[in-house]
Coordinates of C-alpha atoms in Angstrom, one line a residue:
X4 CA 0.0 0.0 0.0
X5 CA 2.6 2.6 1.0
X6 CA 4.3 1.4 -2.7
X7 CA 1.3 2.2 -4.1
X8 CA 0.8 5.6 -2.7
X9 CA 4.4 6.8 -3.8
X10 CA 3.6 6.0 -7.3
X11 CA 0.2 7.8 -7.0
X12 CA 1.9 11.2 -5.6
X13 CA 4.3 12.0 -8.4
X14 CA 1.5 10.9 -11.3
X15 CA -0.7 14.0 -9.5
X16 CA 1.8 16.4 -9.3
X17 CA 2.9 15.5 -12.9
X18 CA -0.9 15.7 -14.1
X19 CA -1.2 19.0 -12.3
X20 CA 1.9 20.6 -13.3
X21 CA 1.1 20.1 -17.2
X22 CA -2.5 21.6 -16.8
X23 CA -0.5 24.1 -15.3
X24 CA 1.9 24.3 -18.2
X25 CA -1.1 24.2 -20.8
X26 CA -2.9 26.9 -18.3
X27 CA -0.1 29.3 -19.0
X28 CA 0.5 29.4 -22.6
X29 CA -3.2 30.9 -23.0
X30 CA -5.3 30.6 -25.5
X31 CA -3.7 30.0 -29.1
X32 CA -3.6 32.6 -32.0
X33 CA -5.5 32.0 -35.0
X34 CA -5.6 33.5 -38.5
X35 CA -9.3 33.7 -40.0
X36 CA -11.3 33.7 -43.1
X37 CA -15.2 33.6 -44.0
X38 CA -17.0 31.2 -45.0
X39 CA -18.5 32.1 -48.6
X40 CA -21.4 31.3 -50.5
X41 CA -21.5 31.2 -54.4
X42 CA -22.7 29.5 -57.1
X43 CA -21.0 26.1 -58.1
X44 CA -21.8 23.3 -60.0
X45 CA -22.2 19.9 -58.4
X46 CA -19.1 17.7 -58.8
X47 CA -18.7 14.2 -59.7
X48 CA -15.9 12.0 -58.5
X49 CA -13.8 10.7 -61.6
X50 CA -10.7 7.6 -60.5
X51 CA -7.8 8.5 -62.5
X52 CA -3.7 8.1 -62.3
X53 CA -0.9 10.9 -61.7
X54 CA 1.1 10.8 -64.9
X55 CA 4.1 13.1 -65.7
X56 CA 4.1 15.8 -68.0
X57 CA 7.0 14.9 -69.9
X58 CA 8.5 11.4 -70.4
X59 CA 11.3 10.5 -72.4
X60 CA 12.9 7.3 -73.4
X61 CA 16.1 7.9 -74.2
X62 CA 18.3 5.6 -77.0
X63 CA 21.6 6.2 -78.2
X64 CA 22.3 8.6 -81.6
X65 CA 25.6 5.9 -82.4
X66 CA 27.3 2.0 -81.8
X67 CA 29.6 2.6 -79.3
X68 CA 31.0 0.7 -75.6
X69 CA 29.5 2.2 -72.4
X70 CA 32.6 4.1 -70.9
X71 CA 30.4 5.5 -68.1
X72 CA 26.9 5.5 -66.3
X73 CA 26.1 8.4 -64.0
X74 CA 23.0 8.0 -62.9
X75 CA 20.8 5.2 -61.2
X76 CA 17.3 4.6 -60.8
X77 CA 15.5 7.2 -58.5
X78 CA 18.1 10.1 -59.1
X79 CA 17.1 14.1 -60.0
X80 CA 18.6 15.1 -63.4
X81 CA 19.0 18.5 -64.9
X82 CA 18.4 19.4 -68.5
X83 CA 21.9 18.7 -70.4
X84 CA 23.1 16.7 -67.8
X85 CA 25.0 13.5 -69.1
X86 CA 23.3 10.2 -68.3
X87 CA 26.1 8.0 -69.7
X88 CA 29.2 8.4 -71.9
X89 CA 30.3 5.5 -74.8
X90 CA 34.3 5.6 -75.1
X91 CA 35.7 8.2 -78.0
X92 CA 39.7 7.7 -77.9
X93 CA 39.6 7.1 -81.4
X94 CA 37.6 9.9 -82.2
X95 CA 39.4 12.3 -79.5
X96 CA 43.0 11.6 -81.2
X97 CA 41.3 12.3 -85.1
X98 CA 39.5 15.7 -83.8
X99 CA 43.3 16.7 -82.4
X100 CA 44.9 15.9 -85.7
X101 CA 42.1 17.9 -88.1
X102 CA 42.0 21.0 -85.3
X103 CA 45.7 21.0 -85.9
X104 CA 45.3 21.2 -89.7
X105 CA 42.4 23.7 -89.1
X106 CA 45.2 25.9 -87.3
X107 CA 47.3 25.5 -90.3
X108 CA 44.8 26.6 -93.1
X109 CA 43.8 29.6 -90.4
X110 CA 47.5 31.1 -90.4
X111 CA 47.4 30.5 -94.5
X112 CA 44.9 32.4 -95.1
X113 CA 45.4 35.4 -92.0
X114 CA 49.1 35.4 -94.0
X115 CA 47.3 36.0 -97.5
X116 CA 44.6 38.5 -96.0
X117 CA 47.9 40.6 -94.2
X118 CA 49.5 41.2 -97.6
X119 CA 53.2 41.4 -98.6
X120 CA 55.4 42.8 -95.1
X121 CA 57.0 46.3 -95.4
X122 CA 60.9 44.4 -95.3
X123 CA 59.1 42.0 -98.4
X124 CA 58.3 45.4 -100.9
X125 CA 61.4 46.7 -100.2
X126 CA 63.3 43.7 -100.9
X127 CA 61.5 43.7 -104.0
X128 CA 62.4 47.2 -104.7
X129 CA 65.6 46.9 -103.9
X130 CA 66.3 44.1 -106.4
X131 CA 64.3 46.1 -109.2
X132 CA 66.3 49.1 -109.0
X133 CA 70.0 47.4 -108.7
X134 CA 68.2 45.7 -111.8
X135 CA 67.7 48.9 -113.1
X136 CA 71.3 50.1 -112.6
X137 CA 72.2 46.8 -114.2
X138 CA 70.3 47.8 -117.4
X139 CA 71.3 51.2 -117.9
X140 CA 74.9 50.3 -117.3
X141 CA 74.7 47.6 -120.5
X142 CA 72.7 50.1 -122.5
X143 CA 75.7 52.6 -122.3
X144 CA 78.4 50.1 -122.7
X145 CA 76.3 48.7 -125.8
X146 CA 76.5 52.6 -127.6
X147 CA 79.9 52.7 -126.5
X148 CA 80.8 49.4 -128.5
X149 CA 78.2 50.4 -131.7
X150 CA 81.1 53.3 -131.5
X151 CA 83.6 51.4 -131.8
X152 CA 82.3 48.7 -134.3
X153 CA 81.6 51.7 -136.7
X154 CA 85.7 52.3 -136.6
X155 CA 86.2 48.4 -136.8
X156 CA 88.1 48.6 -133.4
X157 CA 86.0 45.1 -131.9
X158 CA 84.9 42.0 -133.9
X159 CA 81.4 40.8 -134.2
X160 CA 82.1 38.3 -131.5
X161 CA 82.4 41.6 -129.1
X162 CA 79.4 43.4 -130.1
X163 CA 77.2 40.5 -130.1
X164 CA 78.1 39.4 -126.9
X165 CA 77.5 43.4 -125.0
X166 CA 74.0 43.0 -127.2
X167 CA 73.0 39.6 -125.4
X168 CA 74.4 41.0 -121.7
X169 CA 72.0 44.3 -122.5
X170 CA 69.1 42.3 -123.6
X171 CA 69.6 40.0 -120.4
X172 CA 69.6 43.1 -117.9
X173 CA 66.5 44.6 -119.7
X174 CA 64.3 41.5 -119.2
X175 CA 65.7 40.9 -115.4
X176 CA 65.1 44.1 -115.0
X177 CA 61.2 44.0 -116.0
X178 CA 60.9 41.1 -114.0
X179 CA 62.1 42.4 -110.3
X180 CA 59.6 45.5 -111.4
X181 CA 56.9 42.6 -111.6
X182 CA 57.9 41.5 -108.8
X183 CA 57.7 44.1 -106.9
X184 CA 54.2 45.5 -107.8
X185 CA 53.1 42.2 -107.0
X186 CA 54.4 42.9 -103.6
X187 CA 53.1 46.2 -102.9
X188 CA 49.7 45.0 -104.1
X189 CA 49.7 41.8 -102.2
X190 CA 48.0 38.4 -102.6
X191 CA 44.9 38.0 -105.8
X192 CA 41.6 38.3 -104.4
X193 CA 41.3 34.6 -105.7
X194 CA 44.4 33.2 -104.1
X195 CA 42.4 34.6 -100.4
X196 CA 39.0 33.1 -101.5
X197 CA 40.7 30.2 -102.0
X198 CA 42.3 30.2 -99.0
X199 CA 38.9 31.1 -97.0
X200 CA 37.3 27.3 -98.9
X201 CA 39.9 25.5 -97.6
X202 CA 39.5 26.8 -94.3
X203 CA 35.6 26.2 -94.3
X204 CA 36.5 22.8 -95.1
X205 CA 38.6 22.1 -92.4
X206 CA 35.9 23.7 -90.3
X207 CA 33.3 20.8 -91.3
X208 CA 35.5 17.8 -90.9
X209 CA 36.3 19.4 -87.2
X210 CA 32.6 19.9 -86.6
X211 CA 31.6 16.8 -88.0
X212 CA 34.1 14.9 -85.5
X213 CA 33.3 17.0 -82.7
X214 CA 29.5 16.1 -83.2
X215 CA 30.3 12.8 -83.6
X216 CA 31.9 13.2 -79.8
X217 CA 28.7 15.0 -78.4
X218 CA 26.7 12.3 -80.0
X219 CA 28.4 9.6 -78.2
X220 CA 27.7 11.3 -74.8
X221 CA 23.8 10.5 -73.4
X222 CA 22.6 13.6 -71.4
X223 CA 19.0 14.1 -70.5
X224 CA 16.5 16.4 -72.6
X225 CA 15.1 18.6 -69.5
X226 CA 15.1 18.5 -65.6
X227 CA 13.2 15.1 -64.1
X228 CA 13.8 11.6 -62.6
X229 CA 15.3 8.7 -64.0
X230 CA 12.7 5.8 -63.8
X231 CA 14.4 3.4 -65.6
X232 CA 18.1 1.7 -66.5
X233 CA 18.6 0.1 -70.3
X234 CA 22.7 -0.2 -70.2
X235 CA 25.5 -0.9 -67.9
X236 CA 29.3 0.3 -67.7
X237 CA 30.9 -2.1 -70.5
X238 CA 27.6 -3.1 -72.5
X239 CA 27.5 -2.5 -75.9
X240 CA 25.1 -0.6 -77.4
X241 CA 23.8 0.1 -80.8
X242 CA 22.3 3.3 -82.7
X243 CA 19.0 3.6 -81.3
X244 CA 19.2 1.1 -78.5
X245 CA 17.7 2.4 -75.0
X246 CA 19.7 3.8 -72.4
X247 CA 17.6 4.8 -70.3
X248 CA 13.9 6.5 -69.1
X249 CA 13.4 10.2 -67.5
X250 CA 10.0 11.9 -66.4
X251 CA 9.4 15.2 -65.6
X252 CA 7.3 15.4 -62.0
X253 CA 7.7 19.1 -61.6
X254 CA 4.0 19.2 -62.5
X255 CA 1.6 16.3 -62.9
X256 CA -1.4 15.2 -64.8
X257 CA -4.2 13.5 -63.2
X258 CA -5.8 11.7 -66.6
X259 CA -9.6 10.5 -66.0
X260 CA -12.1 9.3 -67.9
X261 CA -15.3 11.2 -68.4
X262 CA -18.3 10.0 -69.8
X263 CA -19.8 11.5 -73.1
X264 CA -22.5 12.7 -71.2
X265 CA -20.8 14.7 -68.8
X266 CA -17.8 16.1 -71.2
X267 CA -19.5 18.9 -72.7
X268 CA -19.6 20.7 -68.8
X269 CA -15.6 20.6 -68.7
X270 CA -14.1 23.2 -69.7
X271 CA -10.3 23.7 -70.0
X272 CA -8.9 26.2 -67.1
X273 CA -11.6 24.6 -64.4
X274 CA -10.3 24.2 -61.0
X275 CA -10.5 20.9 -60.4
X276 CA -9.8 19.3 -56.6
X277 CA -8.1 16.0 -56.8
X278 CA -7.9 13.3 -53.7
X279 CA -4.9 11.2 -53.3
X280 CA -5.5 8.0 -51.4
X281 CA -1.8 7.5 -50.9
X282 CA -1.7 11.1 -49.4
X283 CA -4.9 11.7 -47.4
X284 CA -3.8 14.2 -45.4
X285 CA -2.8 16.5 -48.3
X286 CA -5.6 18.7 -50.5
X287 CA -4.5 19.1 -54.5
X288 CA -6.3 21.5 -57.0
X289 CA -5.5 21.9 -60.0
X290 CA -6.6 22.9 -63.4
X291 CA -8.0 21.1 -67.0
X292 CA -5.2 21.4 -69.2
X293 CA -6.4 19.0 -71.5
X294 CA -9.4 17.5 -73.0
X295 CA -9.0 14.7 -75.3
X296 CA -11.5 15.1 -78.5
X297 CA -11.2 11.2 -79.1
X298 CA -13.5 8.9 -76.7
X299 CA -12.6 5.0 -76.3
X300 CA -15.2 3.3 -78.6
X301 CA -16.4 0.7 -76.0
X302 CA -16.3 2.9 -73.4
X303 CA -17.6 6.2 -74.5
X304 CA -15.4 7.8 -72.3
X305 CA -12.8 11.0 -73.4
X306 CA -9.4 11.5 -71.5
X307 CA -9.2 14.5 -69.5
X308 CA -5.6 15.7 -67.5
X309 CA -6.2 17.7 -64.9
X310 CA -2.5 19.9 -64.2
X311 CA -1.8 20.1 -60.7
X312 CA 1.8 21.8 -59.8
X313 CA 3.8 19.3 -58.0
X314 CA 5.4 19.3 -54.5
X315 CA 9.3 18.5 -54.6
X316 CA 10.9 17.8 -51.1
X317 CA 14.3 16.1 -50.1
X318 CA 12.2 12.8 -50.4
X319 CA 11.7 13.8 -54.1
X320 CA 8.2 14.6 -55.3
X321 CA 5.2 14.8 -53.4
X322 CA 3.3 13.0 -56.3
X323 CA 4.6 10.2 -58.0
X324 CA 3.7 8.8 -61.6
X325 CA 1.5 6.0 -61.5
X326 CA -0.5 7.1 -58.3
X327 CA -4.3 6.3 -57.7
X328 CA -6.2 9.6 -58.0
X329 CA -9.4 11.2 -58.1
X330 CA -10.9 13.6 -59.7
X331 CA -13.9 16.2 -58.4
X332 CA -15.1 17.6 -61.8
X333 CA -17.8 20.0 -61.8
X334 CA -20.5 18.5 -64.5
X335 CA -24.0 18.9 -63.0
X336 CA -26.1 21.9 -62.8
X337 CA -25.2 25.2 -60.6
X338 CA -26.4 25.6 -57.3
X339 CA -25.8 27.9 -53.8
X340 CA -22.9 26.1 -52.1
X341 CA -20.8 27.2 -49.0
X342 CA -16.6 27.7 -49.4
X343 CA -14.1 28.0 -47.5
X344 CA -10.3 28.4 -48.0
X345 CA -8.5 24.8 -48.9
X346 CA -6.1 25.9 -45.6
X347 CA -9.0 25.4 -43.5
X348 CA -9.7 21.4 -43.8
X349 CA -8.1 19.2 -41.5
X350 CA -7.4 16.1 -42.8
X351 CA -6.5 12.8 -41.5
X352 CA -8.9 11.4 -39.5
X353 CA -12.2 9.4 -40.1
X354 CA -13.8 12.4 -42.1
X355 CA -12.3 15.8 -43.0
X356 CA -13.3 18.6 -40.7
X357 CA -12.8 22.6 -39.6
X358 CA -12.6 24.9 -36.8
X359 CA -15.0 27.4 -36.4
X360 CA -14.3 30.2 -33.9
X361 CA -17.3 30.4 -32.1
X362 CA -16.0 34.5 -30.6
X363 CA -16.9 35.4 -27.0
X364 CA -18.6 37.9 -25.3
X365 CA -17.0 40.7 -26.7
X366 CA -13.7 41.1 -29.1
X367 CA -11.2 41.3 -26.0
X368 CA -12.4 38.1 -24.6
X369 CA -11.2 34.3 -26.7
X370 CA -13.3 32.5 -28.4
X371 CA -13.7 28.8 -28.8
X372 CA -12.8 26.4 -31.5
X373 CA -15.6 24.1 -32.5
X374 CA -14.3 21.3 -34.6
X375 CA -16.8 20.8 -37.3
X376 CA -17.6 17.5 -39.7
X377 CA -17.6 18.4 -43.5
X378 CA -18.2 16.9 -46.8
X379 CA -15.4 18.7 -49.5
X380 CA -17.2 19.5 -53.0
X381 CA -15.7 20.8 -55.8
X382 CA -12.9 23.4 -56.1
X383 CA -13.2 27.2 -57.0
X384 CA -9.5 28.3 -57.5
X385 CA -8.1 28.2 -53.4
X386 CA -11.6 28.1 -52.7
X387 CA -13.3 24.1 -51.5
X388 CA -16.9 23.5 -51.1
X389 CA -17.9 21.8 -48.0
X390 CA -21.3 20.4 -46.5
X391 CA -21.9 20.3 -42.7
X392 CA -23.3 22.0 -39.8
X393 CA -22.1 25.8 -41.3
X394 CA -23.6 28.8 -41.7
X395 CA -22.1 31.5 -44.2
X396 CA -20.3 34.4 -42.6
X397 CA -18.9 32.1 -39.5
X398 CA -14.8 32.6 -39.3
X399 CA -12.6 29.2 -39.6
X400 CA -9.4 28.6 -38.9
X401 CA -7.2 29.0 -42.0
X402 CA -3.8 29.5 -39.9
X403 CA -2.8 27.5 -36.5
X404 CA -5.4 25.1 -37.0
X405 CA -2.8 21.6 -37.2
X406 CA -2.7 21.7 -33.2
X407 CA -5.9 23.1 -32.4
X408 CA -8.4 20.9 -30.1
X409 CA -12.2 20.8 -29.8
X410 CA -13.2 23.7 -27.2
X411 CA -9.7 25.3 -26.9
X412 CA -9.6 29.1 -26.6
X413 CA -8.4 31.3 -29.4
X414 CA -7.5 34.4 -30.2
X415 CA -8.0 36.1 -34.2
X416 CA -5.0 37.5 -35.0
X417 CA -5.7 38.4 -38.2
X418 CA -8.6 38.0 -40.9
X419 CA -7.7 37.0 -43.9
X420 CA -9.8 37.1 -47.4
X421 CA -11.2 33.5 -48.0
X422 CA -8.8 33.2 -51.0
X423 CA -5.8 34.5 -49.4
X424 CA -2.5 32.7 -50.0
X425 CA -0.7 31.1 -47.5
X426 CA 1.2 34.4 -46.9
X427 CA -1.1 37.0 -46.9
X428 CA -1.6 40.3 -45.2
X429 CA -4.5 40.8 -43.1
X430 CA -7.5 43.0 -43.9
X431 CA -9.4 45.3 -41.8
X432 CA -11.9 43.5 -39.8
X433 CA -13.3 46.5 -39.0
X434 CA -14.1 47.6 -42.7

């Protein structure tokens, strides 16, 4: 008995000290929001699956071994970002060798484009006017010998021989001229085009090799997930064969089925609220992005995506391809409905549900939370319709509500409009 009571004391005073504890924080502080009434049209539930926006099945451009493989099932990949690389020595040593050559036709031609060098024309002068000299001096000693043949003072032998030396100068001399205009006026306009084709040749074979390169390396086409593995580090792989499979998951499709009866009240921009059974305590809304203008014969039914912007965490992305999903599209008639902001439903329990702040006696004094049972409708961009025991005008919870009990005190700290987003700034609740 006296064991007994020892246990008994501390359990009391532990029991008391947290109601103390509770006691002191007060009561909690809570962002509001109306509840609305408008006009909706009555939803329909439509079972669908989350499919990516983008999926791409990615095969190799050329034959080549796998050098390397980057990447394994599950990972994030950026657009551009190599997924595997097949081995290029072969091609790496030929690209060297023609960007060598490429080199070599560049300096041709920036040598035919720069024209003769200053030291080059007068090189070429010099030589034409020492040819010059050359000339004149055999002209002169050619009248001095006519002179003297006149008088029969030299033999033919003498004259003929000073005739061929002058006629030798003379054409030596018009060639260093010819040389040396062709200096100052530098290379034929033909000689550089030629020069520029060669070059533009030597470009393609470079390019050609160097694309042959890029080809051999596998990147991915935009940012996503890899899903699926076709190749291995030292498999061989041919043109076209499958390396491997990426998905984009930044946004997702929900694709249902709606009956022919009910597809001419979609209409593409509808907010659309989608359940995840995977996820229940998470709310989706989205938007029609697509509506498919071919129905499965048997069926009668026409595909309709719903977009819905994904969630990406640490994990990787909130939604994943292939998930169960439904579907709340509004195809009956229009009727007075009551909405509230999706921030107000708390989910996971038996049945989704919100806080109403029933407010005191006057504004200083807290009011109480009542925990109210809904039914959730169709969407109405951040607005949800719900059915229960609500009255249009009440104030729920939109903010502090995940910790809130049944008949706990609160305080508004701010009212929000019913569509604000999760950051807000408060309105004036006193108009």
């Amino acid at each position: 008995m006296r064991l007994t009571t020892r246990l008994v004391v501390p359990l009391y005073v532990c029991v008391a000290f947290s109601g103390n504890l509770f006691a002191q924080r007060g009561p909690a502080k809570v962002d509001v929001a109306e509840i609305v009434e408008q006009e909706v049209a009555a939803g329909q539930i439509f079972v669908g699956t989350v499919l990516p926006i983008k999926r791409s099945v990615i095969g190799s451009a050329v034959g080549g071994r796998v050098a390397e493989f980057s990447v394994n099932e599950g990972d994030y990949v950026s657009a551009r970002q190599p997924l595997a690389q097949l081995l290029t020595n072969t091609i790496n040593l030929e690209l060297n060798a023609e960007k060598a050559e490429l080199e070599f036709r560049k300096h041709e031609l920036a040598e035919l484009e720069n024209g003769s060098r200053p030291d080059e024309i007068k090189k070429a002068k010099a030589l034409m006017l020492a040819a010059k000299a050359s000339t004149e001096y055999q002209q002169k000693r050619l009248k001095r010998l006519e002179s003297l043949y006149s008088r029969k003072a030299v033999n033919d032998d003498d004259i003929q021989q000073v005739v061929s030396e002058s006629i030798r100068s003379e054409q030596l001399y018009q060639e260093a001229s010819a040389a040396y205009e062709l200096a100052v006026k530098g290379p034929r306009k033909e000689q550089i085009a030629q020069a520029k084709s060669r070059v533009a040749i030597q470009q393609a074979v470079v390019d050609k090799l160097a694309s042959q390169i890029i080809k051999h390396t596998i990147i991915s086409p935009f940012n996503g997930y890899v899903v699926a593995e076709h190749t291995e580090v030292g498999q061989w792989v041919n043109s076209g064969e499958l390396v491997a499979e990426v998905v984009a998951l930044d946004e997702v499709d929900v694709s249902v089925q709606v009956l022919e009866s009910h597809v001419p009240h979609v209409r593409l921009g509808m907010d659309v609220r989608v359940e995840v059974p995977a996820l229940p305590d998470e709310v989706f809304t989205g938007k029609v992005a697509l509506i498919i203008p071919q129905a499965d014969v048997r069926s009668r039914t026409f595909p309709v995506k719903v977009r819905i912007k994904n969630t990406i965490t640490k994990d990787g992305p909130v939604l994943k391809s292939g998930m169960l999903a439904r579907a709340v599209l509004p195809t009956g008639s229009r009727q007075n409905a009551l909405l509230v902001s999706k921030d107000a439903l708390v989910l996971g329990g038996p049945t989704p549900m919100i806080f109403v702040v029933d407010p005191g006696s006057d504004r200083q004094k807290p009011g109480k939370a009542r925990a109210v049972p809904v039914q959730v409708g169709v969407a109405s961009g951040r607005l949800i319709q719900v059915k229960g025991n609500l009255k249009p005008g009440e104030h729920v919870v939109i903010r502090g509500n995940e910790r809130l009990r049944p008949g706990q005190d609160v305080i508004i700290r701010n009212i929000l409009t019913p569509d604000a987003e999760p950051k807000a700034k408060a309105i004036n609740s006193n108009g």
